[in-house]
Structures are given as structure tokens and as C-alpha cells.
Amino acid sequence: MGALDAIDLAIMRTLQENGRISNAELAERVGLSPSACSRRLDMLEKSGTISGYHARLSNKALEYKMMVIVHISLSGQFAKTLTEFESAVRLCPNVLVCYLMSGEYDYILRVAAKDLEDYERIHRDWLSALPHVVKINSSFALREIIDRPNVGL
Amino acid sequence: MGALDAIDLAIMRTLQENGRISNAELAERVGLSPSACSRRLDMLEKSGTISGYHARLSNKALEYKMMVIVHISLSGQFAKTLTEFESAVRLCPNVLVCYLMSGEYDYILRVAAKDLEDYERIHRDWLSALPHVVKINSSFALREIIDRPNVGL
DNA sequence: TTCGTCTTCGCAAGGACATTCCGCAGATTC
DNA sequence: GAATCTGCGGAATGTCCTTGCGAAGACGAA
């Protein structure tokens, strides 16, 4: 797989910002003919450098107005404990992000809820039911300052 | 703005998974003629229900392998203090997410870095330079379990 | 019921677009 | 210098997107 040159990066940057423009417009923006642009895009997709395209839905429109950051501690760091916890957390549709962390807590989660009542349900039915959990700490987001899908190139 | 019916949700779900399929294929998947589908999609975009489309770039290809969760405390919660901090943090391209939080810390950030050296640079040049900060706590993600853009519909 | 209105559908047309083939030009190798 | 390789632009063809138009169903008022 060849290295990415400046035009490849321009294509990636453009599609990261506006993932549904036509190939013709993309070609014009990066200074290439449509045919050449189409070939490069095809290469970027097939090589996995661009792994997909996703519509960003307004959480407001979906009525997910509440974002909760959840810190979780487990009863141990054994491989089996971690695996069982991770398999369970993957099933909860409201968990947008989950990372195994260094530091005070074992996992950090980002959970979307419609309102406080909805979060109470998620906490009761999903989070409390996760295996090996010994401590759950929920912090509520008061305001969103930034929410980017990728690093600004 | 009218309510979203089942077909609107199907359009949103489909484009969330595959944001660059043609309108013709989208129409077929949701069981509509291309023209009707195009009109509905236009409405969803103009109303802000679909707020954009983004290519998902392989972090491996971009070499952003490190994800850091940063907790930040400010010297006060005055409106001016918050505004100045937020204006500054918006300028840092490595900050993917920033929320004003309830609880122990004032802000929580998700920062992408290429490696530890890169994070050291970000910490020195950006995070430490943010105004009114009195405490920065960095936690490193050891492994990504979940990273969804939206709630699973 | 019957009429008018509103919404949203499908169909058709023409203009734009995506993709593929082909030839060319510059770089690299032998 | 010839062969090879790579990546470009132009042309062609089949497909797609968009807009205008008429029709069908839902709904309320006379």
C-alpha cells in the first residue's frame, strides 16, 4: 500500500467534513479530474484508509438531550472479568463510548439518554446489571462545547 | 416541522450505517421511489435532523492511536471564565469532545494523540495554555470497547 | 355526502454525474 | 535509449438526481 500524498489527504479532509458531496465536486475541490479522483477514492476505500461514511443525526431531533459520563470500577483486573464486562456493556444501545482506562477507574462510558427518567431506567436495567461492577459514578454534561468525529487535519 | 414517521427513521438508520449510498439505492432499501426519497432526505437535511455526513478515517492510517480523557478544573464558575476557556479549547484540533460537567471537575475532554510524545506536546502547547485552569488530570485509554457515533436506533 | 384543501406519492424528462477505457507524459530501471 | 510503470486527462456510455406534473388518500367544513 503506497503512502498517502497531499491529494489523498485533501480528499480525506474534504470527505471528513462533507461526506456526501459528488465525486465531481470533490474532484474540483482537490484539483483533479473526476476520473482521477474517482480512482483515488476507490483506492482509499479499498485499502481501509476511509473505513466508512456516516450520517450524523441531531441528538436533539432524536430527543437524546442528556449526555452522561460514567466511571466504573470492577472487582478485579483479571482477563475473564474484563471480557465478561465488555461483552455485557456492548449490548447496551445507549452506551456510545466505552474505554478501558488507566487510573482511578477501570472503564469510562459515555451514555446518551432522553431525560433523567430515561437515564434512571438505563442505570437500573443496564449499568447496574453489568457484571463485576463495584462502583459506578455518573457525571452529567451541562453543555456541549465540542463534539467532533475526527481530529481536524 | 412534522413528526418523523417510520420511513424517515429508516432513511436515518440506513444513512447512519452507510452515508454515501446513492439516492436510488436508499430509496430501494426503504421502499420508496427515488423522487419521494430524495424529497424526504432533503427535508431531513434542511430541518437539521440529519446534520451532516462524515467519512470515518482509519485512526491507524492517521496514526492517532492514543486516546486521552482529560478532566479539568477552573478557578471559578463565572460566566466570563467559562466563556474564555471554551473559546480557547475550541481552537485545539486534537480535542474531539469537550463537555461542561457537573461533579468534581468542570470540564471533561477527549483528546486524540499520535503517541505519548505527541500528547506531551499537546499538553504543553494547548492544554496547559488554556485560561483559568487550576487542575488537569489525564487518563489514558488502554483499549477501545465501543465507539458509536449515535444511539443504536 | 360532497366539496375543497393538503400532503405525499409515482412517473417522466433532461440535465448532471460516475465509471471505464484509452492514449499520453513523466519517472525509473536496465 | 528502450522498456516498464505509474498516474493523469478526455471521451463515451450507462446510471442517477432533480424538478414539474397529475393522481390518490386523509381530513374537516358545509
PDB file of N, CA and C (backbone and C1' of nucleotides) in Angstrom, chain B residues 7 20 31-33 35-36 39-40, chain C residues 8-13 17-19:
ATOM      1  N   ILE B   7     -40.685   5.700   7.854  1.00  0.00           N
ATOM      2  CA  ILE B   7     -39.803   5.772   6.684  1.00  0.00           C
ATOM      3  C   ILE B   7     -38.661   6.753   6.933  1.00  0.00           C
ATOM      4  N   ARG B  20     -22.980   7.077   2.166  1.00  0.00           N
ATOM      5  CA  ARG B  20     -22.648   7.546   0.820  1.00  0.00           C
ATOM      6  C   ARG B  20     -23.308   6.701  -0.252  1.00  0.00           C
ATOM      7  N   GLY B  31     -38.005   1.324   0.523  1.00  0.00           N
ATOM      8  CA  GLY B  31     -39.274   1.044  -0.121  1.00  0.00           C
ATOM      9  C   GLY B  31     -40.006   2.262  -0.621  1.00  0.00           C
ATOM     10  N   LEU B  32     -39.287   3.115  -1.331  1.00  0.00           N
ATOM     11  CA  LEU B  32     -39.888   4.347  -1.838  1.00  0.00           C
ATOM     12  C   LEU B  32     -39.345   4.571  -3.248  1.00  0.00           C
ATOM     13  N   SER B  33     -40.028   5.395  -4.018  1.00  0.00           N
ATOM     14  CA  SER B  33     -39.475   5.778  -5.317  1.00  0.00           C
ATOM     15  C   SER B  33     -38.327   6.755  -5.090  1.00  0.00           C
ATOM     16  N   SER B  35     -37.685   9.609  -6.328  1.00  0.00           N
ATOM     17  CA  SER B  35     -38.064  11.016  -6.187  1.00  0.00           C
ATOM     18  C   SER B  35     -38.616  11.301  -4.792  1.00  0.00           C
ATOM     19  N   ALA B  36     -39.487  10.448  -4.322  1.00  0.00           N
ATOM     20  CA  ALA B  36     -40.045  10.646  -2.979  1.00  0.00           C
ATOM     21  C   ALA B  36     -38.946  10.596  -1.926  1.00  0.00           C
ATOM     22  N   ARG B  39     -36.904  13.792  -1.864  1.00  0.00           N
ATOM     23  CA  ARG B  39     -37.613  14.886  -1.193  1.00  0.00           C
ATOM     24  C   ARG B  39     -37.563  14.744   0.319  1.00  0.00           C
ATOM     25  N   ARG B  40     -37.759  13.536   0.792  1.00  0.00           N
ATOM     26  CA  ARG B  40     -37.725  13.325   2.245  1.00  0.00           C
ATOM     27  C   ARG B  40     -36.325  13.578   2.802  1.00  0.00           C
TER      28      ARG B  40
ATOM     29  P    DT C   8     -46.275  15.336   4.008  1.00  0.00           P
ATOM     30  O5'  DT C   8     -46.188  14.163   2.934  1.00  0.00           O
ATOM     31  C5'  DT C   8     -47.025  13.022   3.091  1.00  0.00           C
ATOM     32  C4'  DT C   8     -47.020  12.237   1.806  1.00  0.00           C
ATOM     33  C3'  DT C   8     -45.633  12.087   1.161  1.00  0.00           C
ATOM     34  O3'  DT C   8     -45.360  10.719   0.919  1.00  0.00           O
ATOM     35  C1'  DT C   8     -47.235  12.764  -0.420  1.00  0.00           C
ATOM     36  P    DC C   9     -43.952  10.196   0.440  1.00  0.00           P
ATOM     37  O5'  DC C   9     -44.333   9.286  -0.806  1.00  0.00           O
ATOM     38  C5'  DC C   9     -45.407   8.363  -0.678  1.00  0.00           C
ATOM     39  C4'  DC C   9     -46.129   8.208  -1.992  1.00  0.00           C
ATOM     40  C3'  DC C   9     -45.224   7.908  -3.170  1.00  0.00           C
ATOM     41  O3'  DC C   9     -45.053   6.508  -3.298  1.00  0.00           O
ATOM     42  C1'  DC C   9     -46.901   9.545  -3.729  1.00  0.00           C
ATOM     43  P    DG C  10     -43.807   5.954  -4.096  1.00  0.00           P
ATOM     44  O5'  DG C  10     -44.279   6.031  -5.616  1.00  0.00           O
ATOM     45  C5'  DG C  10     -45.509   5.436  -6.012  1.00  0.00           C
ATOM     46  C4'  DG C  10     -45.799   5.771  -7.458  1.00  0.00           C
ATOM     47  C3'  DG C  10     -44.678   5.432  -8.434  1.00  0.00           C
ATOM     48  O3'  DG C  10     -45.227   4.844  -9.597  1.00  0.00           O
ATOM     49  C1'  DG C  10     -45.174   7.750  -8.560  1.00  0.00           C
ATOM     50  P    DC C  11     -44.323   4.188 -10.712  1.00  0.00           P
ATOM     51  O5'  DC C  11     -44.301   5.265 -11.900  1.00  0.00           O
ATOM     52  C5'  DC C  11     -45.543   5.769 -12.400  1.00  0.00           C
ATOM     53  C4'  DC C  11     -45.291   6.914 -13.362  1.00  0.00           C
ATOM     54  C3'  DC C  11     -44.135   6.703 -14.359  1.00  0.00           C
ATOM     55  O3'  DC C  11     -44.601   7.045 -15.655  1.00  0.00           O
ATOM     56  C1'  DC C  11     -43.911   8.788 -13.257  1.00  0.00           C
ATOM     57  P    DA C  12     -43.729   6.648 -16.934  1.00  0.00           P
ATOM     58  O5'  DA C  12     -43.184   8.061 -17.464  1.00  0.00           O
ATOM     59  C5'  DA C  12     -44.083   9.152 -17.567  1.00  0.00           C
ATOM     60  C4'  DA C  12     -43.321  10.412 -17.942  1.00  0.00           C
ATOM     61  C3'  DA C  12     -42.142  10.196 -18.903  1.00  0.00           C
ATOM     62  O3'  DA C  12     -42.072  11.296 -19.793  1.00  0.00           O
ATOM     63  C1'  DA C  12     -41.364  11.181 -16.899  1.00  0.00           C
ATOM     64  P    DA C  13     -41.170  11.229 -21.089  1.00  0.00           P
ATOM     65  O5'  DA C  13     -40.172  12.465 -20.935  1.00  0.00           O
ATOM     66  C5'  DA C  13     -40.688  13.708 -20.469  1.00  0.00           C
ATOM     67  C4'  DA C  13     -39.539  14.645 -20.165  1.00  0.00           C
ATOM     68  C3'  DA C  13     -38.324  14.495 -21.084  1.00  0.00           C
ATOM     69  O3'  DA C  13     -37.722  15.755 -21.280  1.00  0.00           O
ATOM     70  C1'  DA C  13     -37.680  14.080 -18.866  1.00  0.00           C
ATOM     71  P    DC C  17     -22.810  17.728 -11.950  1.00  0.00           P
ATOM     72  O5'  DC C  17     -22.653  16.164 -11.726  1.00  0.00           O
ATOM     73  C5'  DC C  17     -23.619  15.475 -10.948  1.00  0.00           C
ATOM     74  C4'  DC C  17     -23.373  13.985 -11.022  1.00  0.00           C
ATOM     75  C3'  DC C  17     -21.904  13.596 -10.874  1.00  0.00           C
ATOM     76  O3'  DC C  17     -21.780  12.705  -9.793  1.00  0.00           O
ATOM     77  C1'  DC C  17     -22.887  12.504 -12.735  1.00  0.00           C
ATOM     78  P    DA C  18     -20.386  12.140  -9.328  1.00  0.00           P
ATOM     79  O5'  DA C  18     -20.390  10.683  -9.965  1.00  0.00           O
ATOM     80  C5'  DA C  18     -21.349   9.744  -9.526  1.00  0.00           C
ATOM     81  C4'  DA C  18     -21.041   8.356 -10.076  1.00  0.00           C
ATOM     82  C3'  DA C  18     -19.627   7.857  -9.801  1.00  0.00           C
ATOM     83  O3'  DA C  18     -19.703   6.472  -9.519  1.00  0.00           O
ATOM     84  C1'  DA C  18     -19.967   8.017 -12.150  1.00  0.00           C
ATOM     85  P    DT C  19     -18.437   5.640  -9.091  1.00  0.00           P
ATOM     86  O5'  DT C  19     -17.996   4.905 -10.427  1.00  0.00           O
ATOM     87  C5'  DT C  19     -18.978   4.182 -11.150  1.00  0.00           C
ATOM     88  C4'  DT C  19     -18.441   3.737 -12.491  1.00  0.00           C
ATOM     89  C3'  DT C  19     -16.999   3.189 -12.450  1.00  0.00           C
ATOM     90  O3'  DT C  19     -17.031   1.918 -13.064  1.00  0.00           O
ATOM     91  C1'  DT C  19     -17.237   4.787 -14.188  1.00  0.00           C
TER      92       DT C  19
END
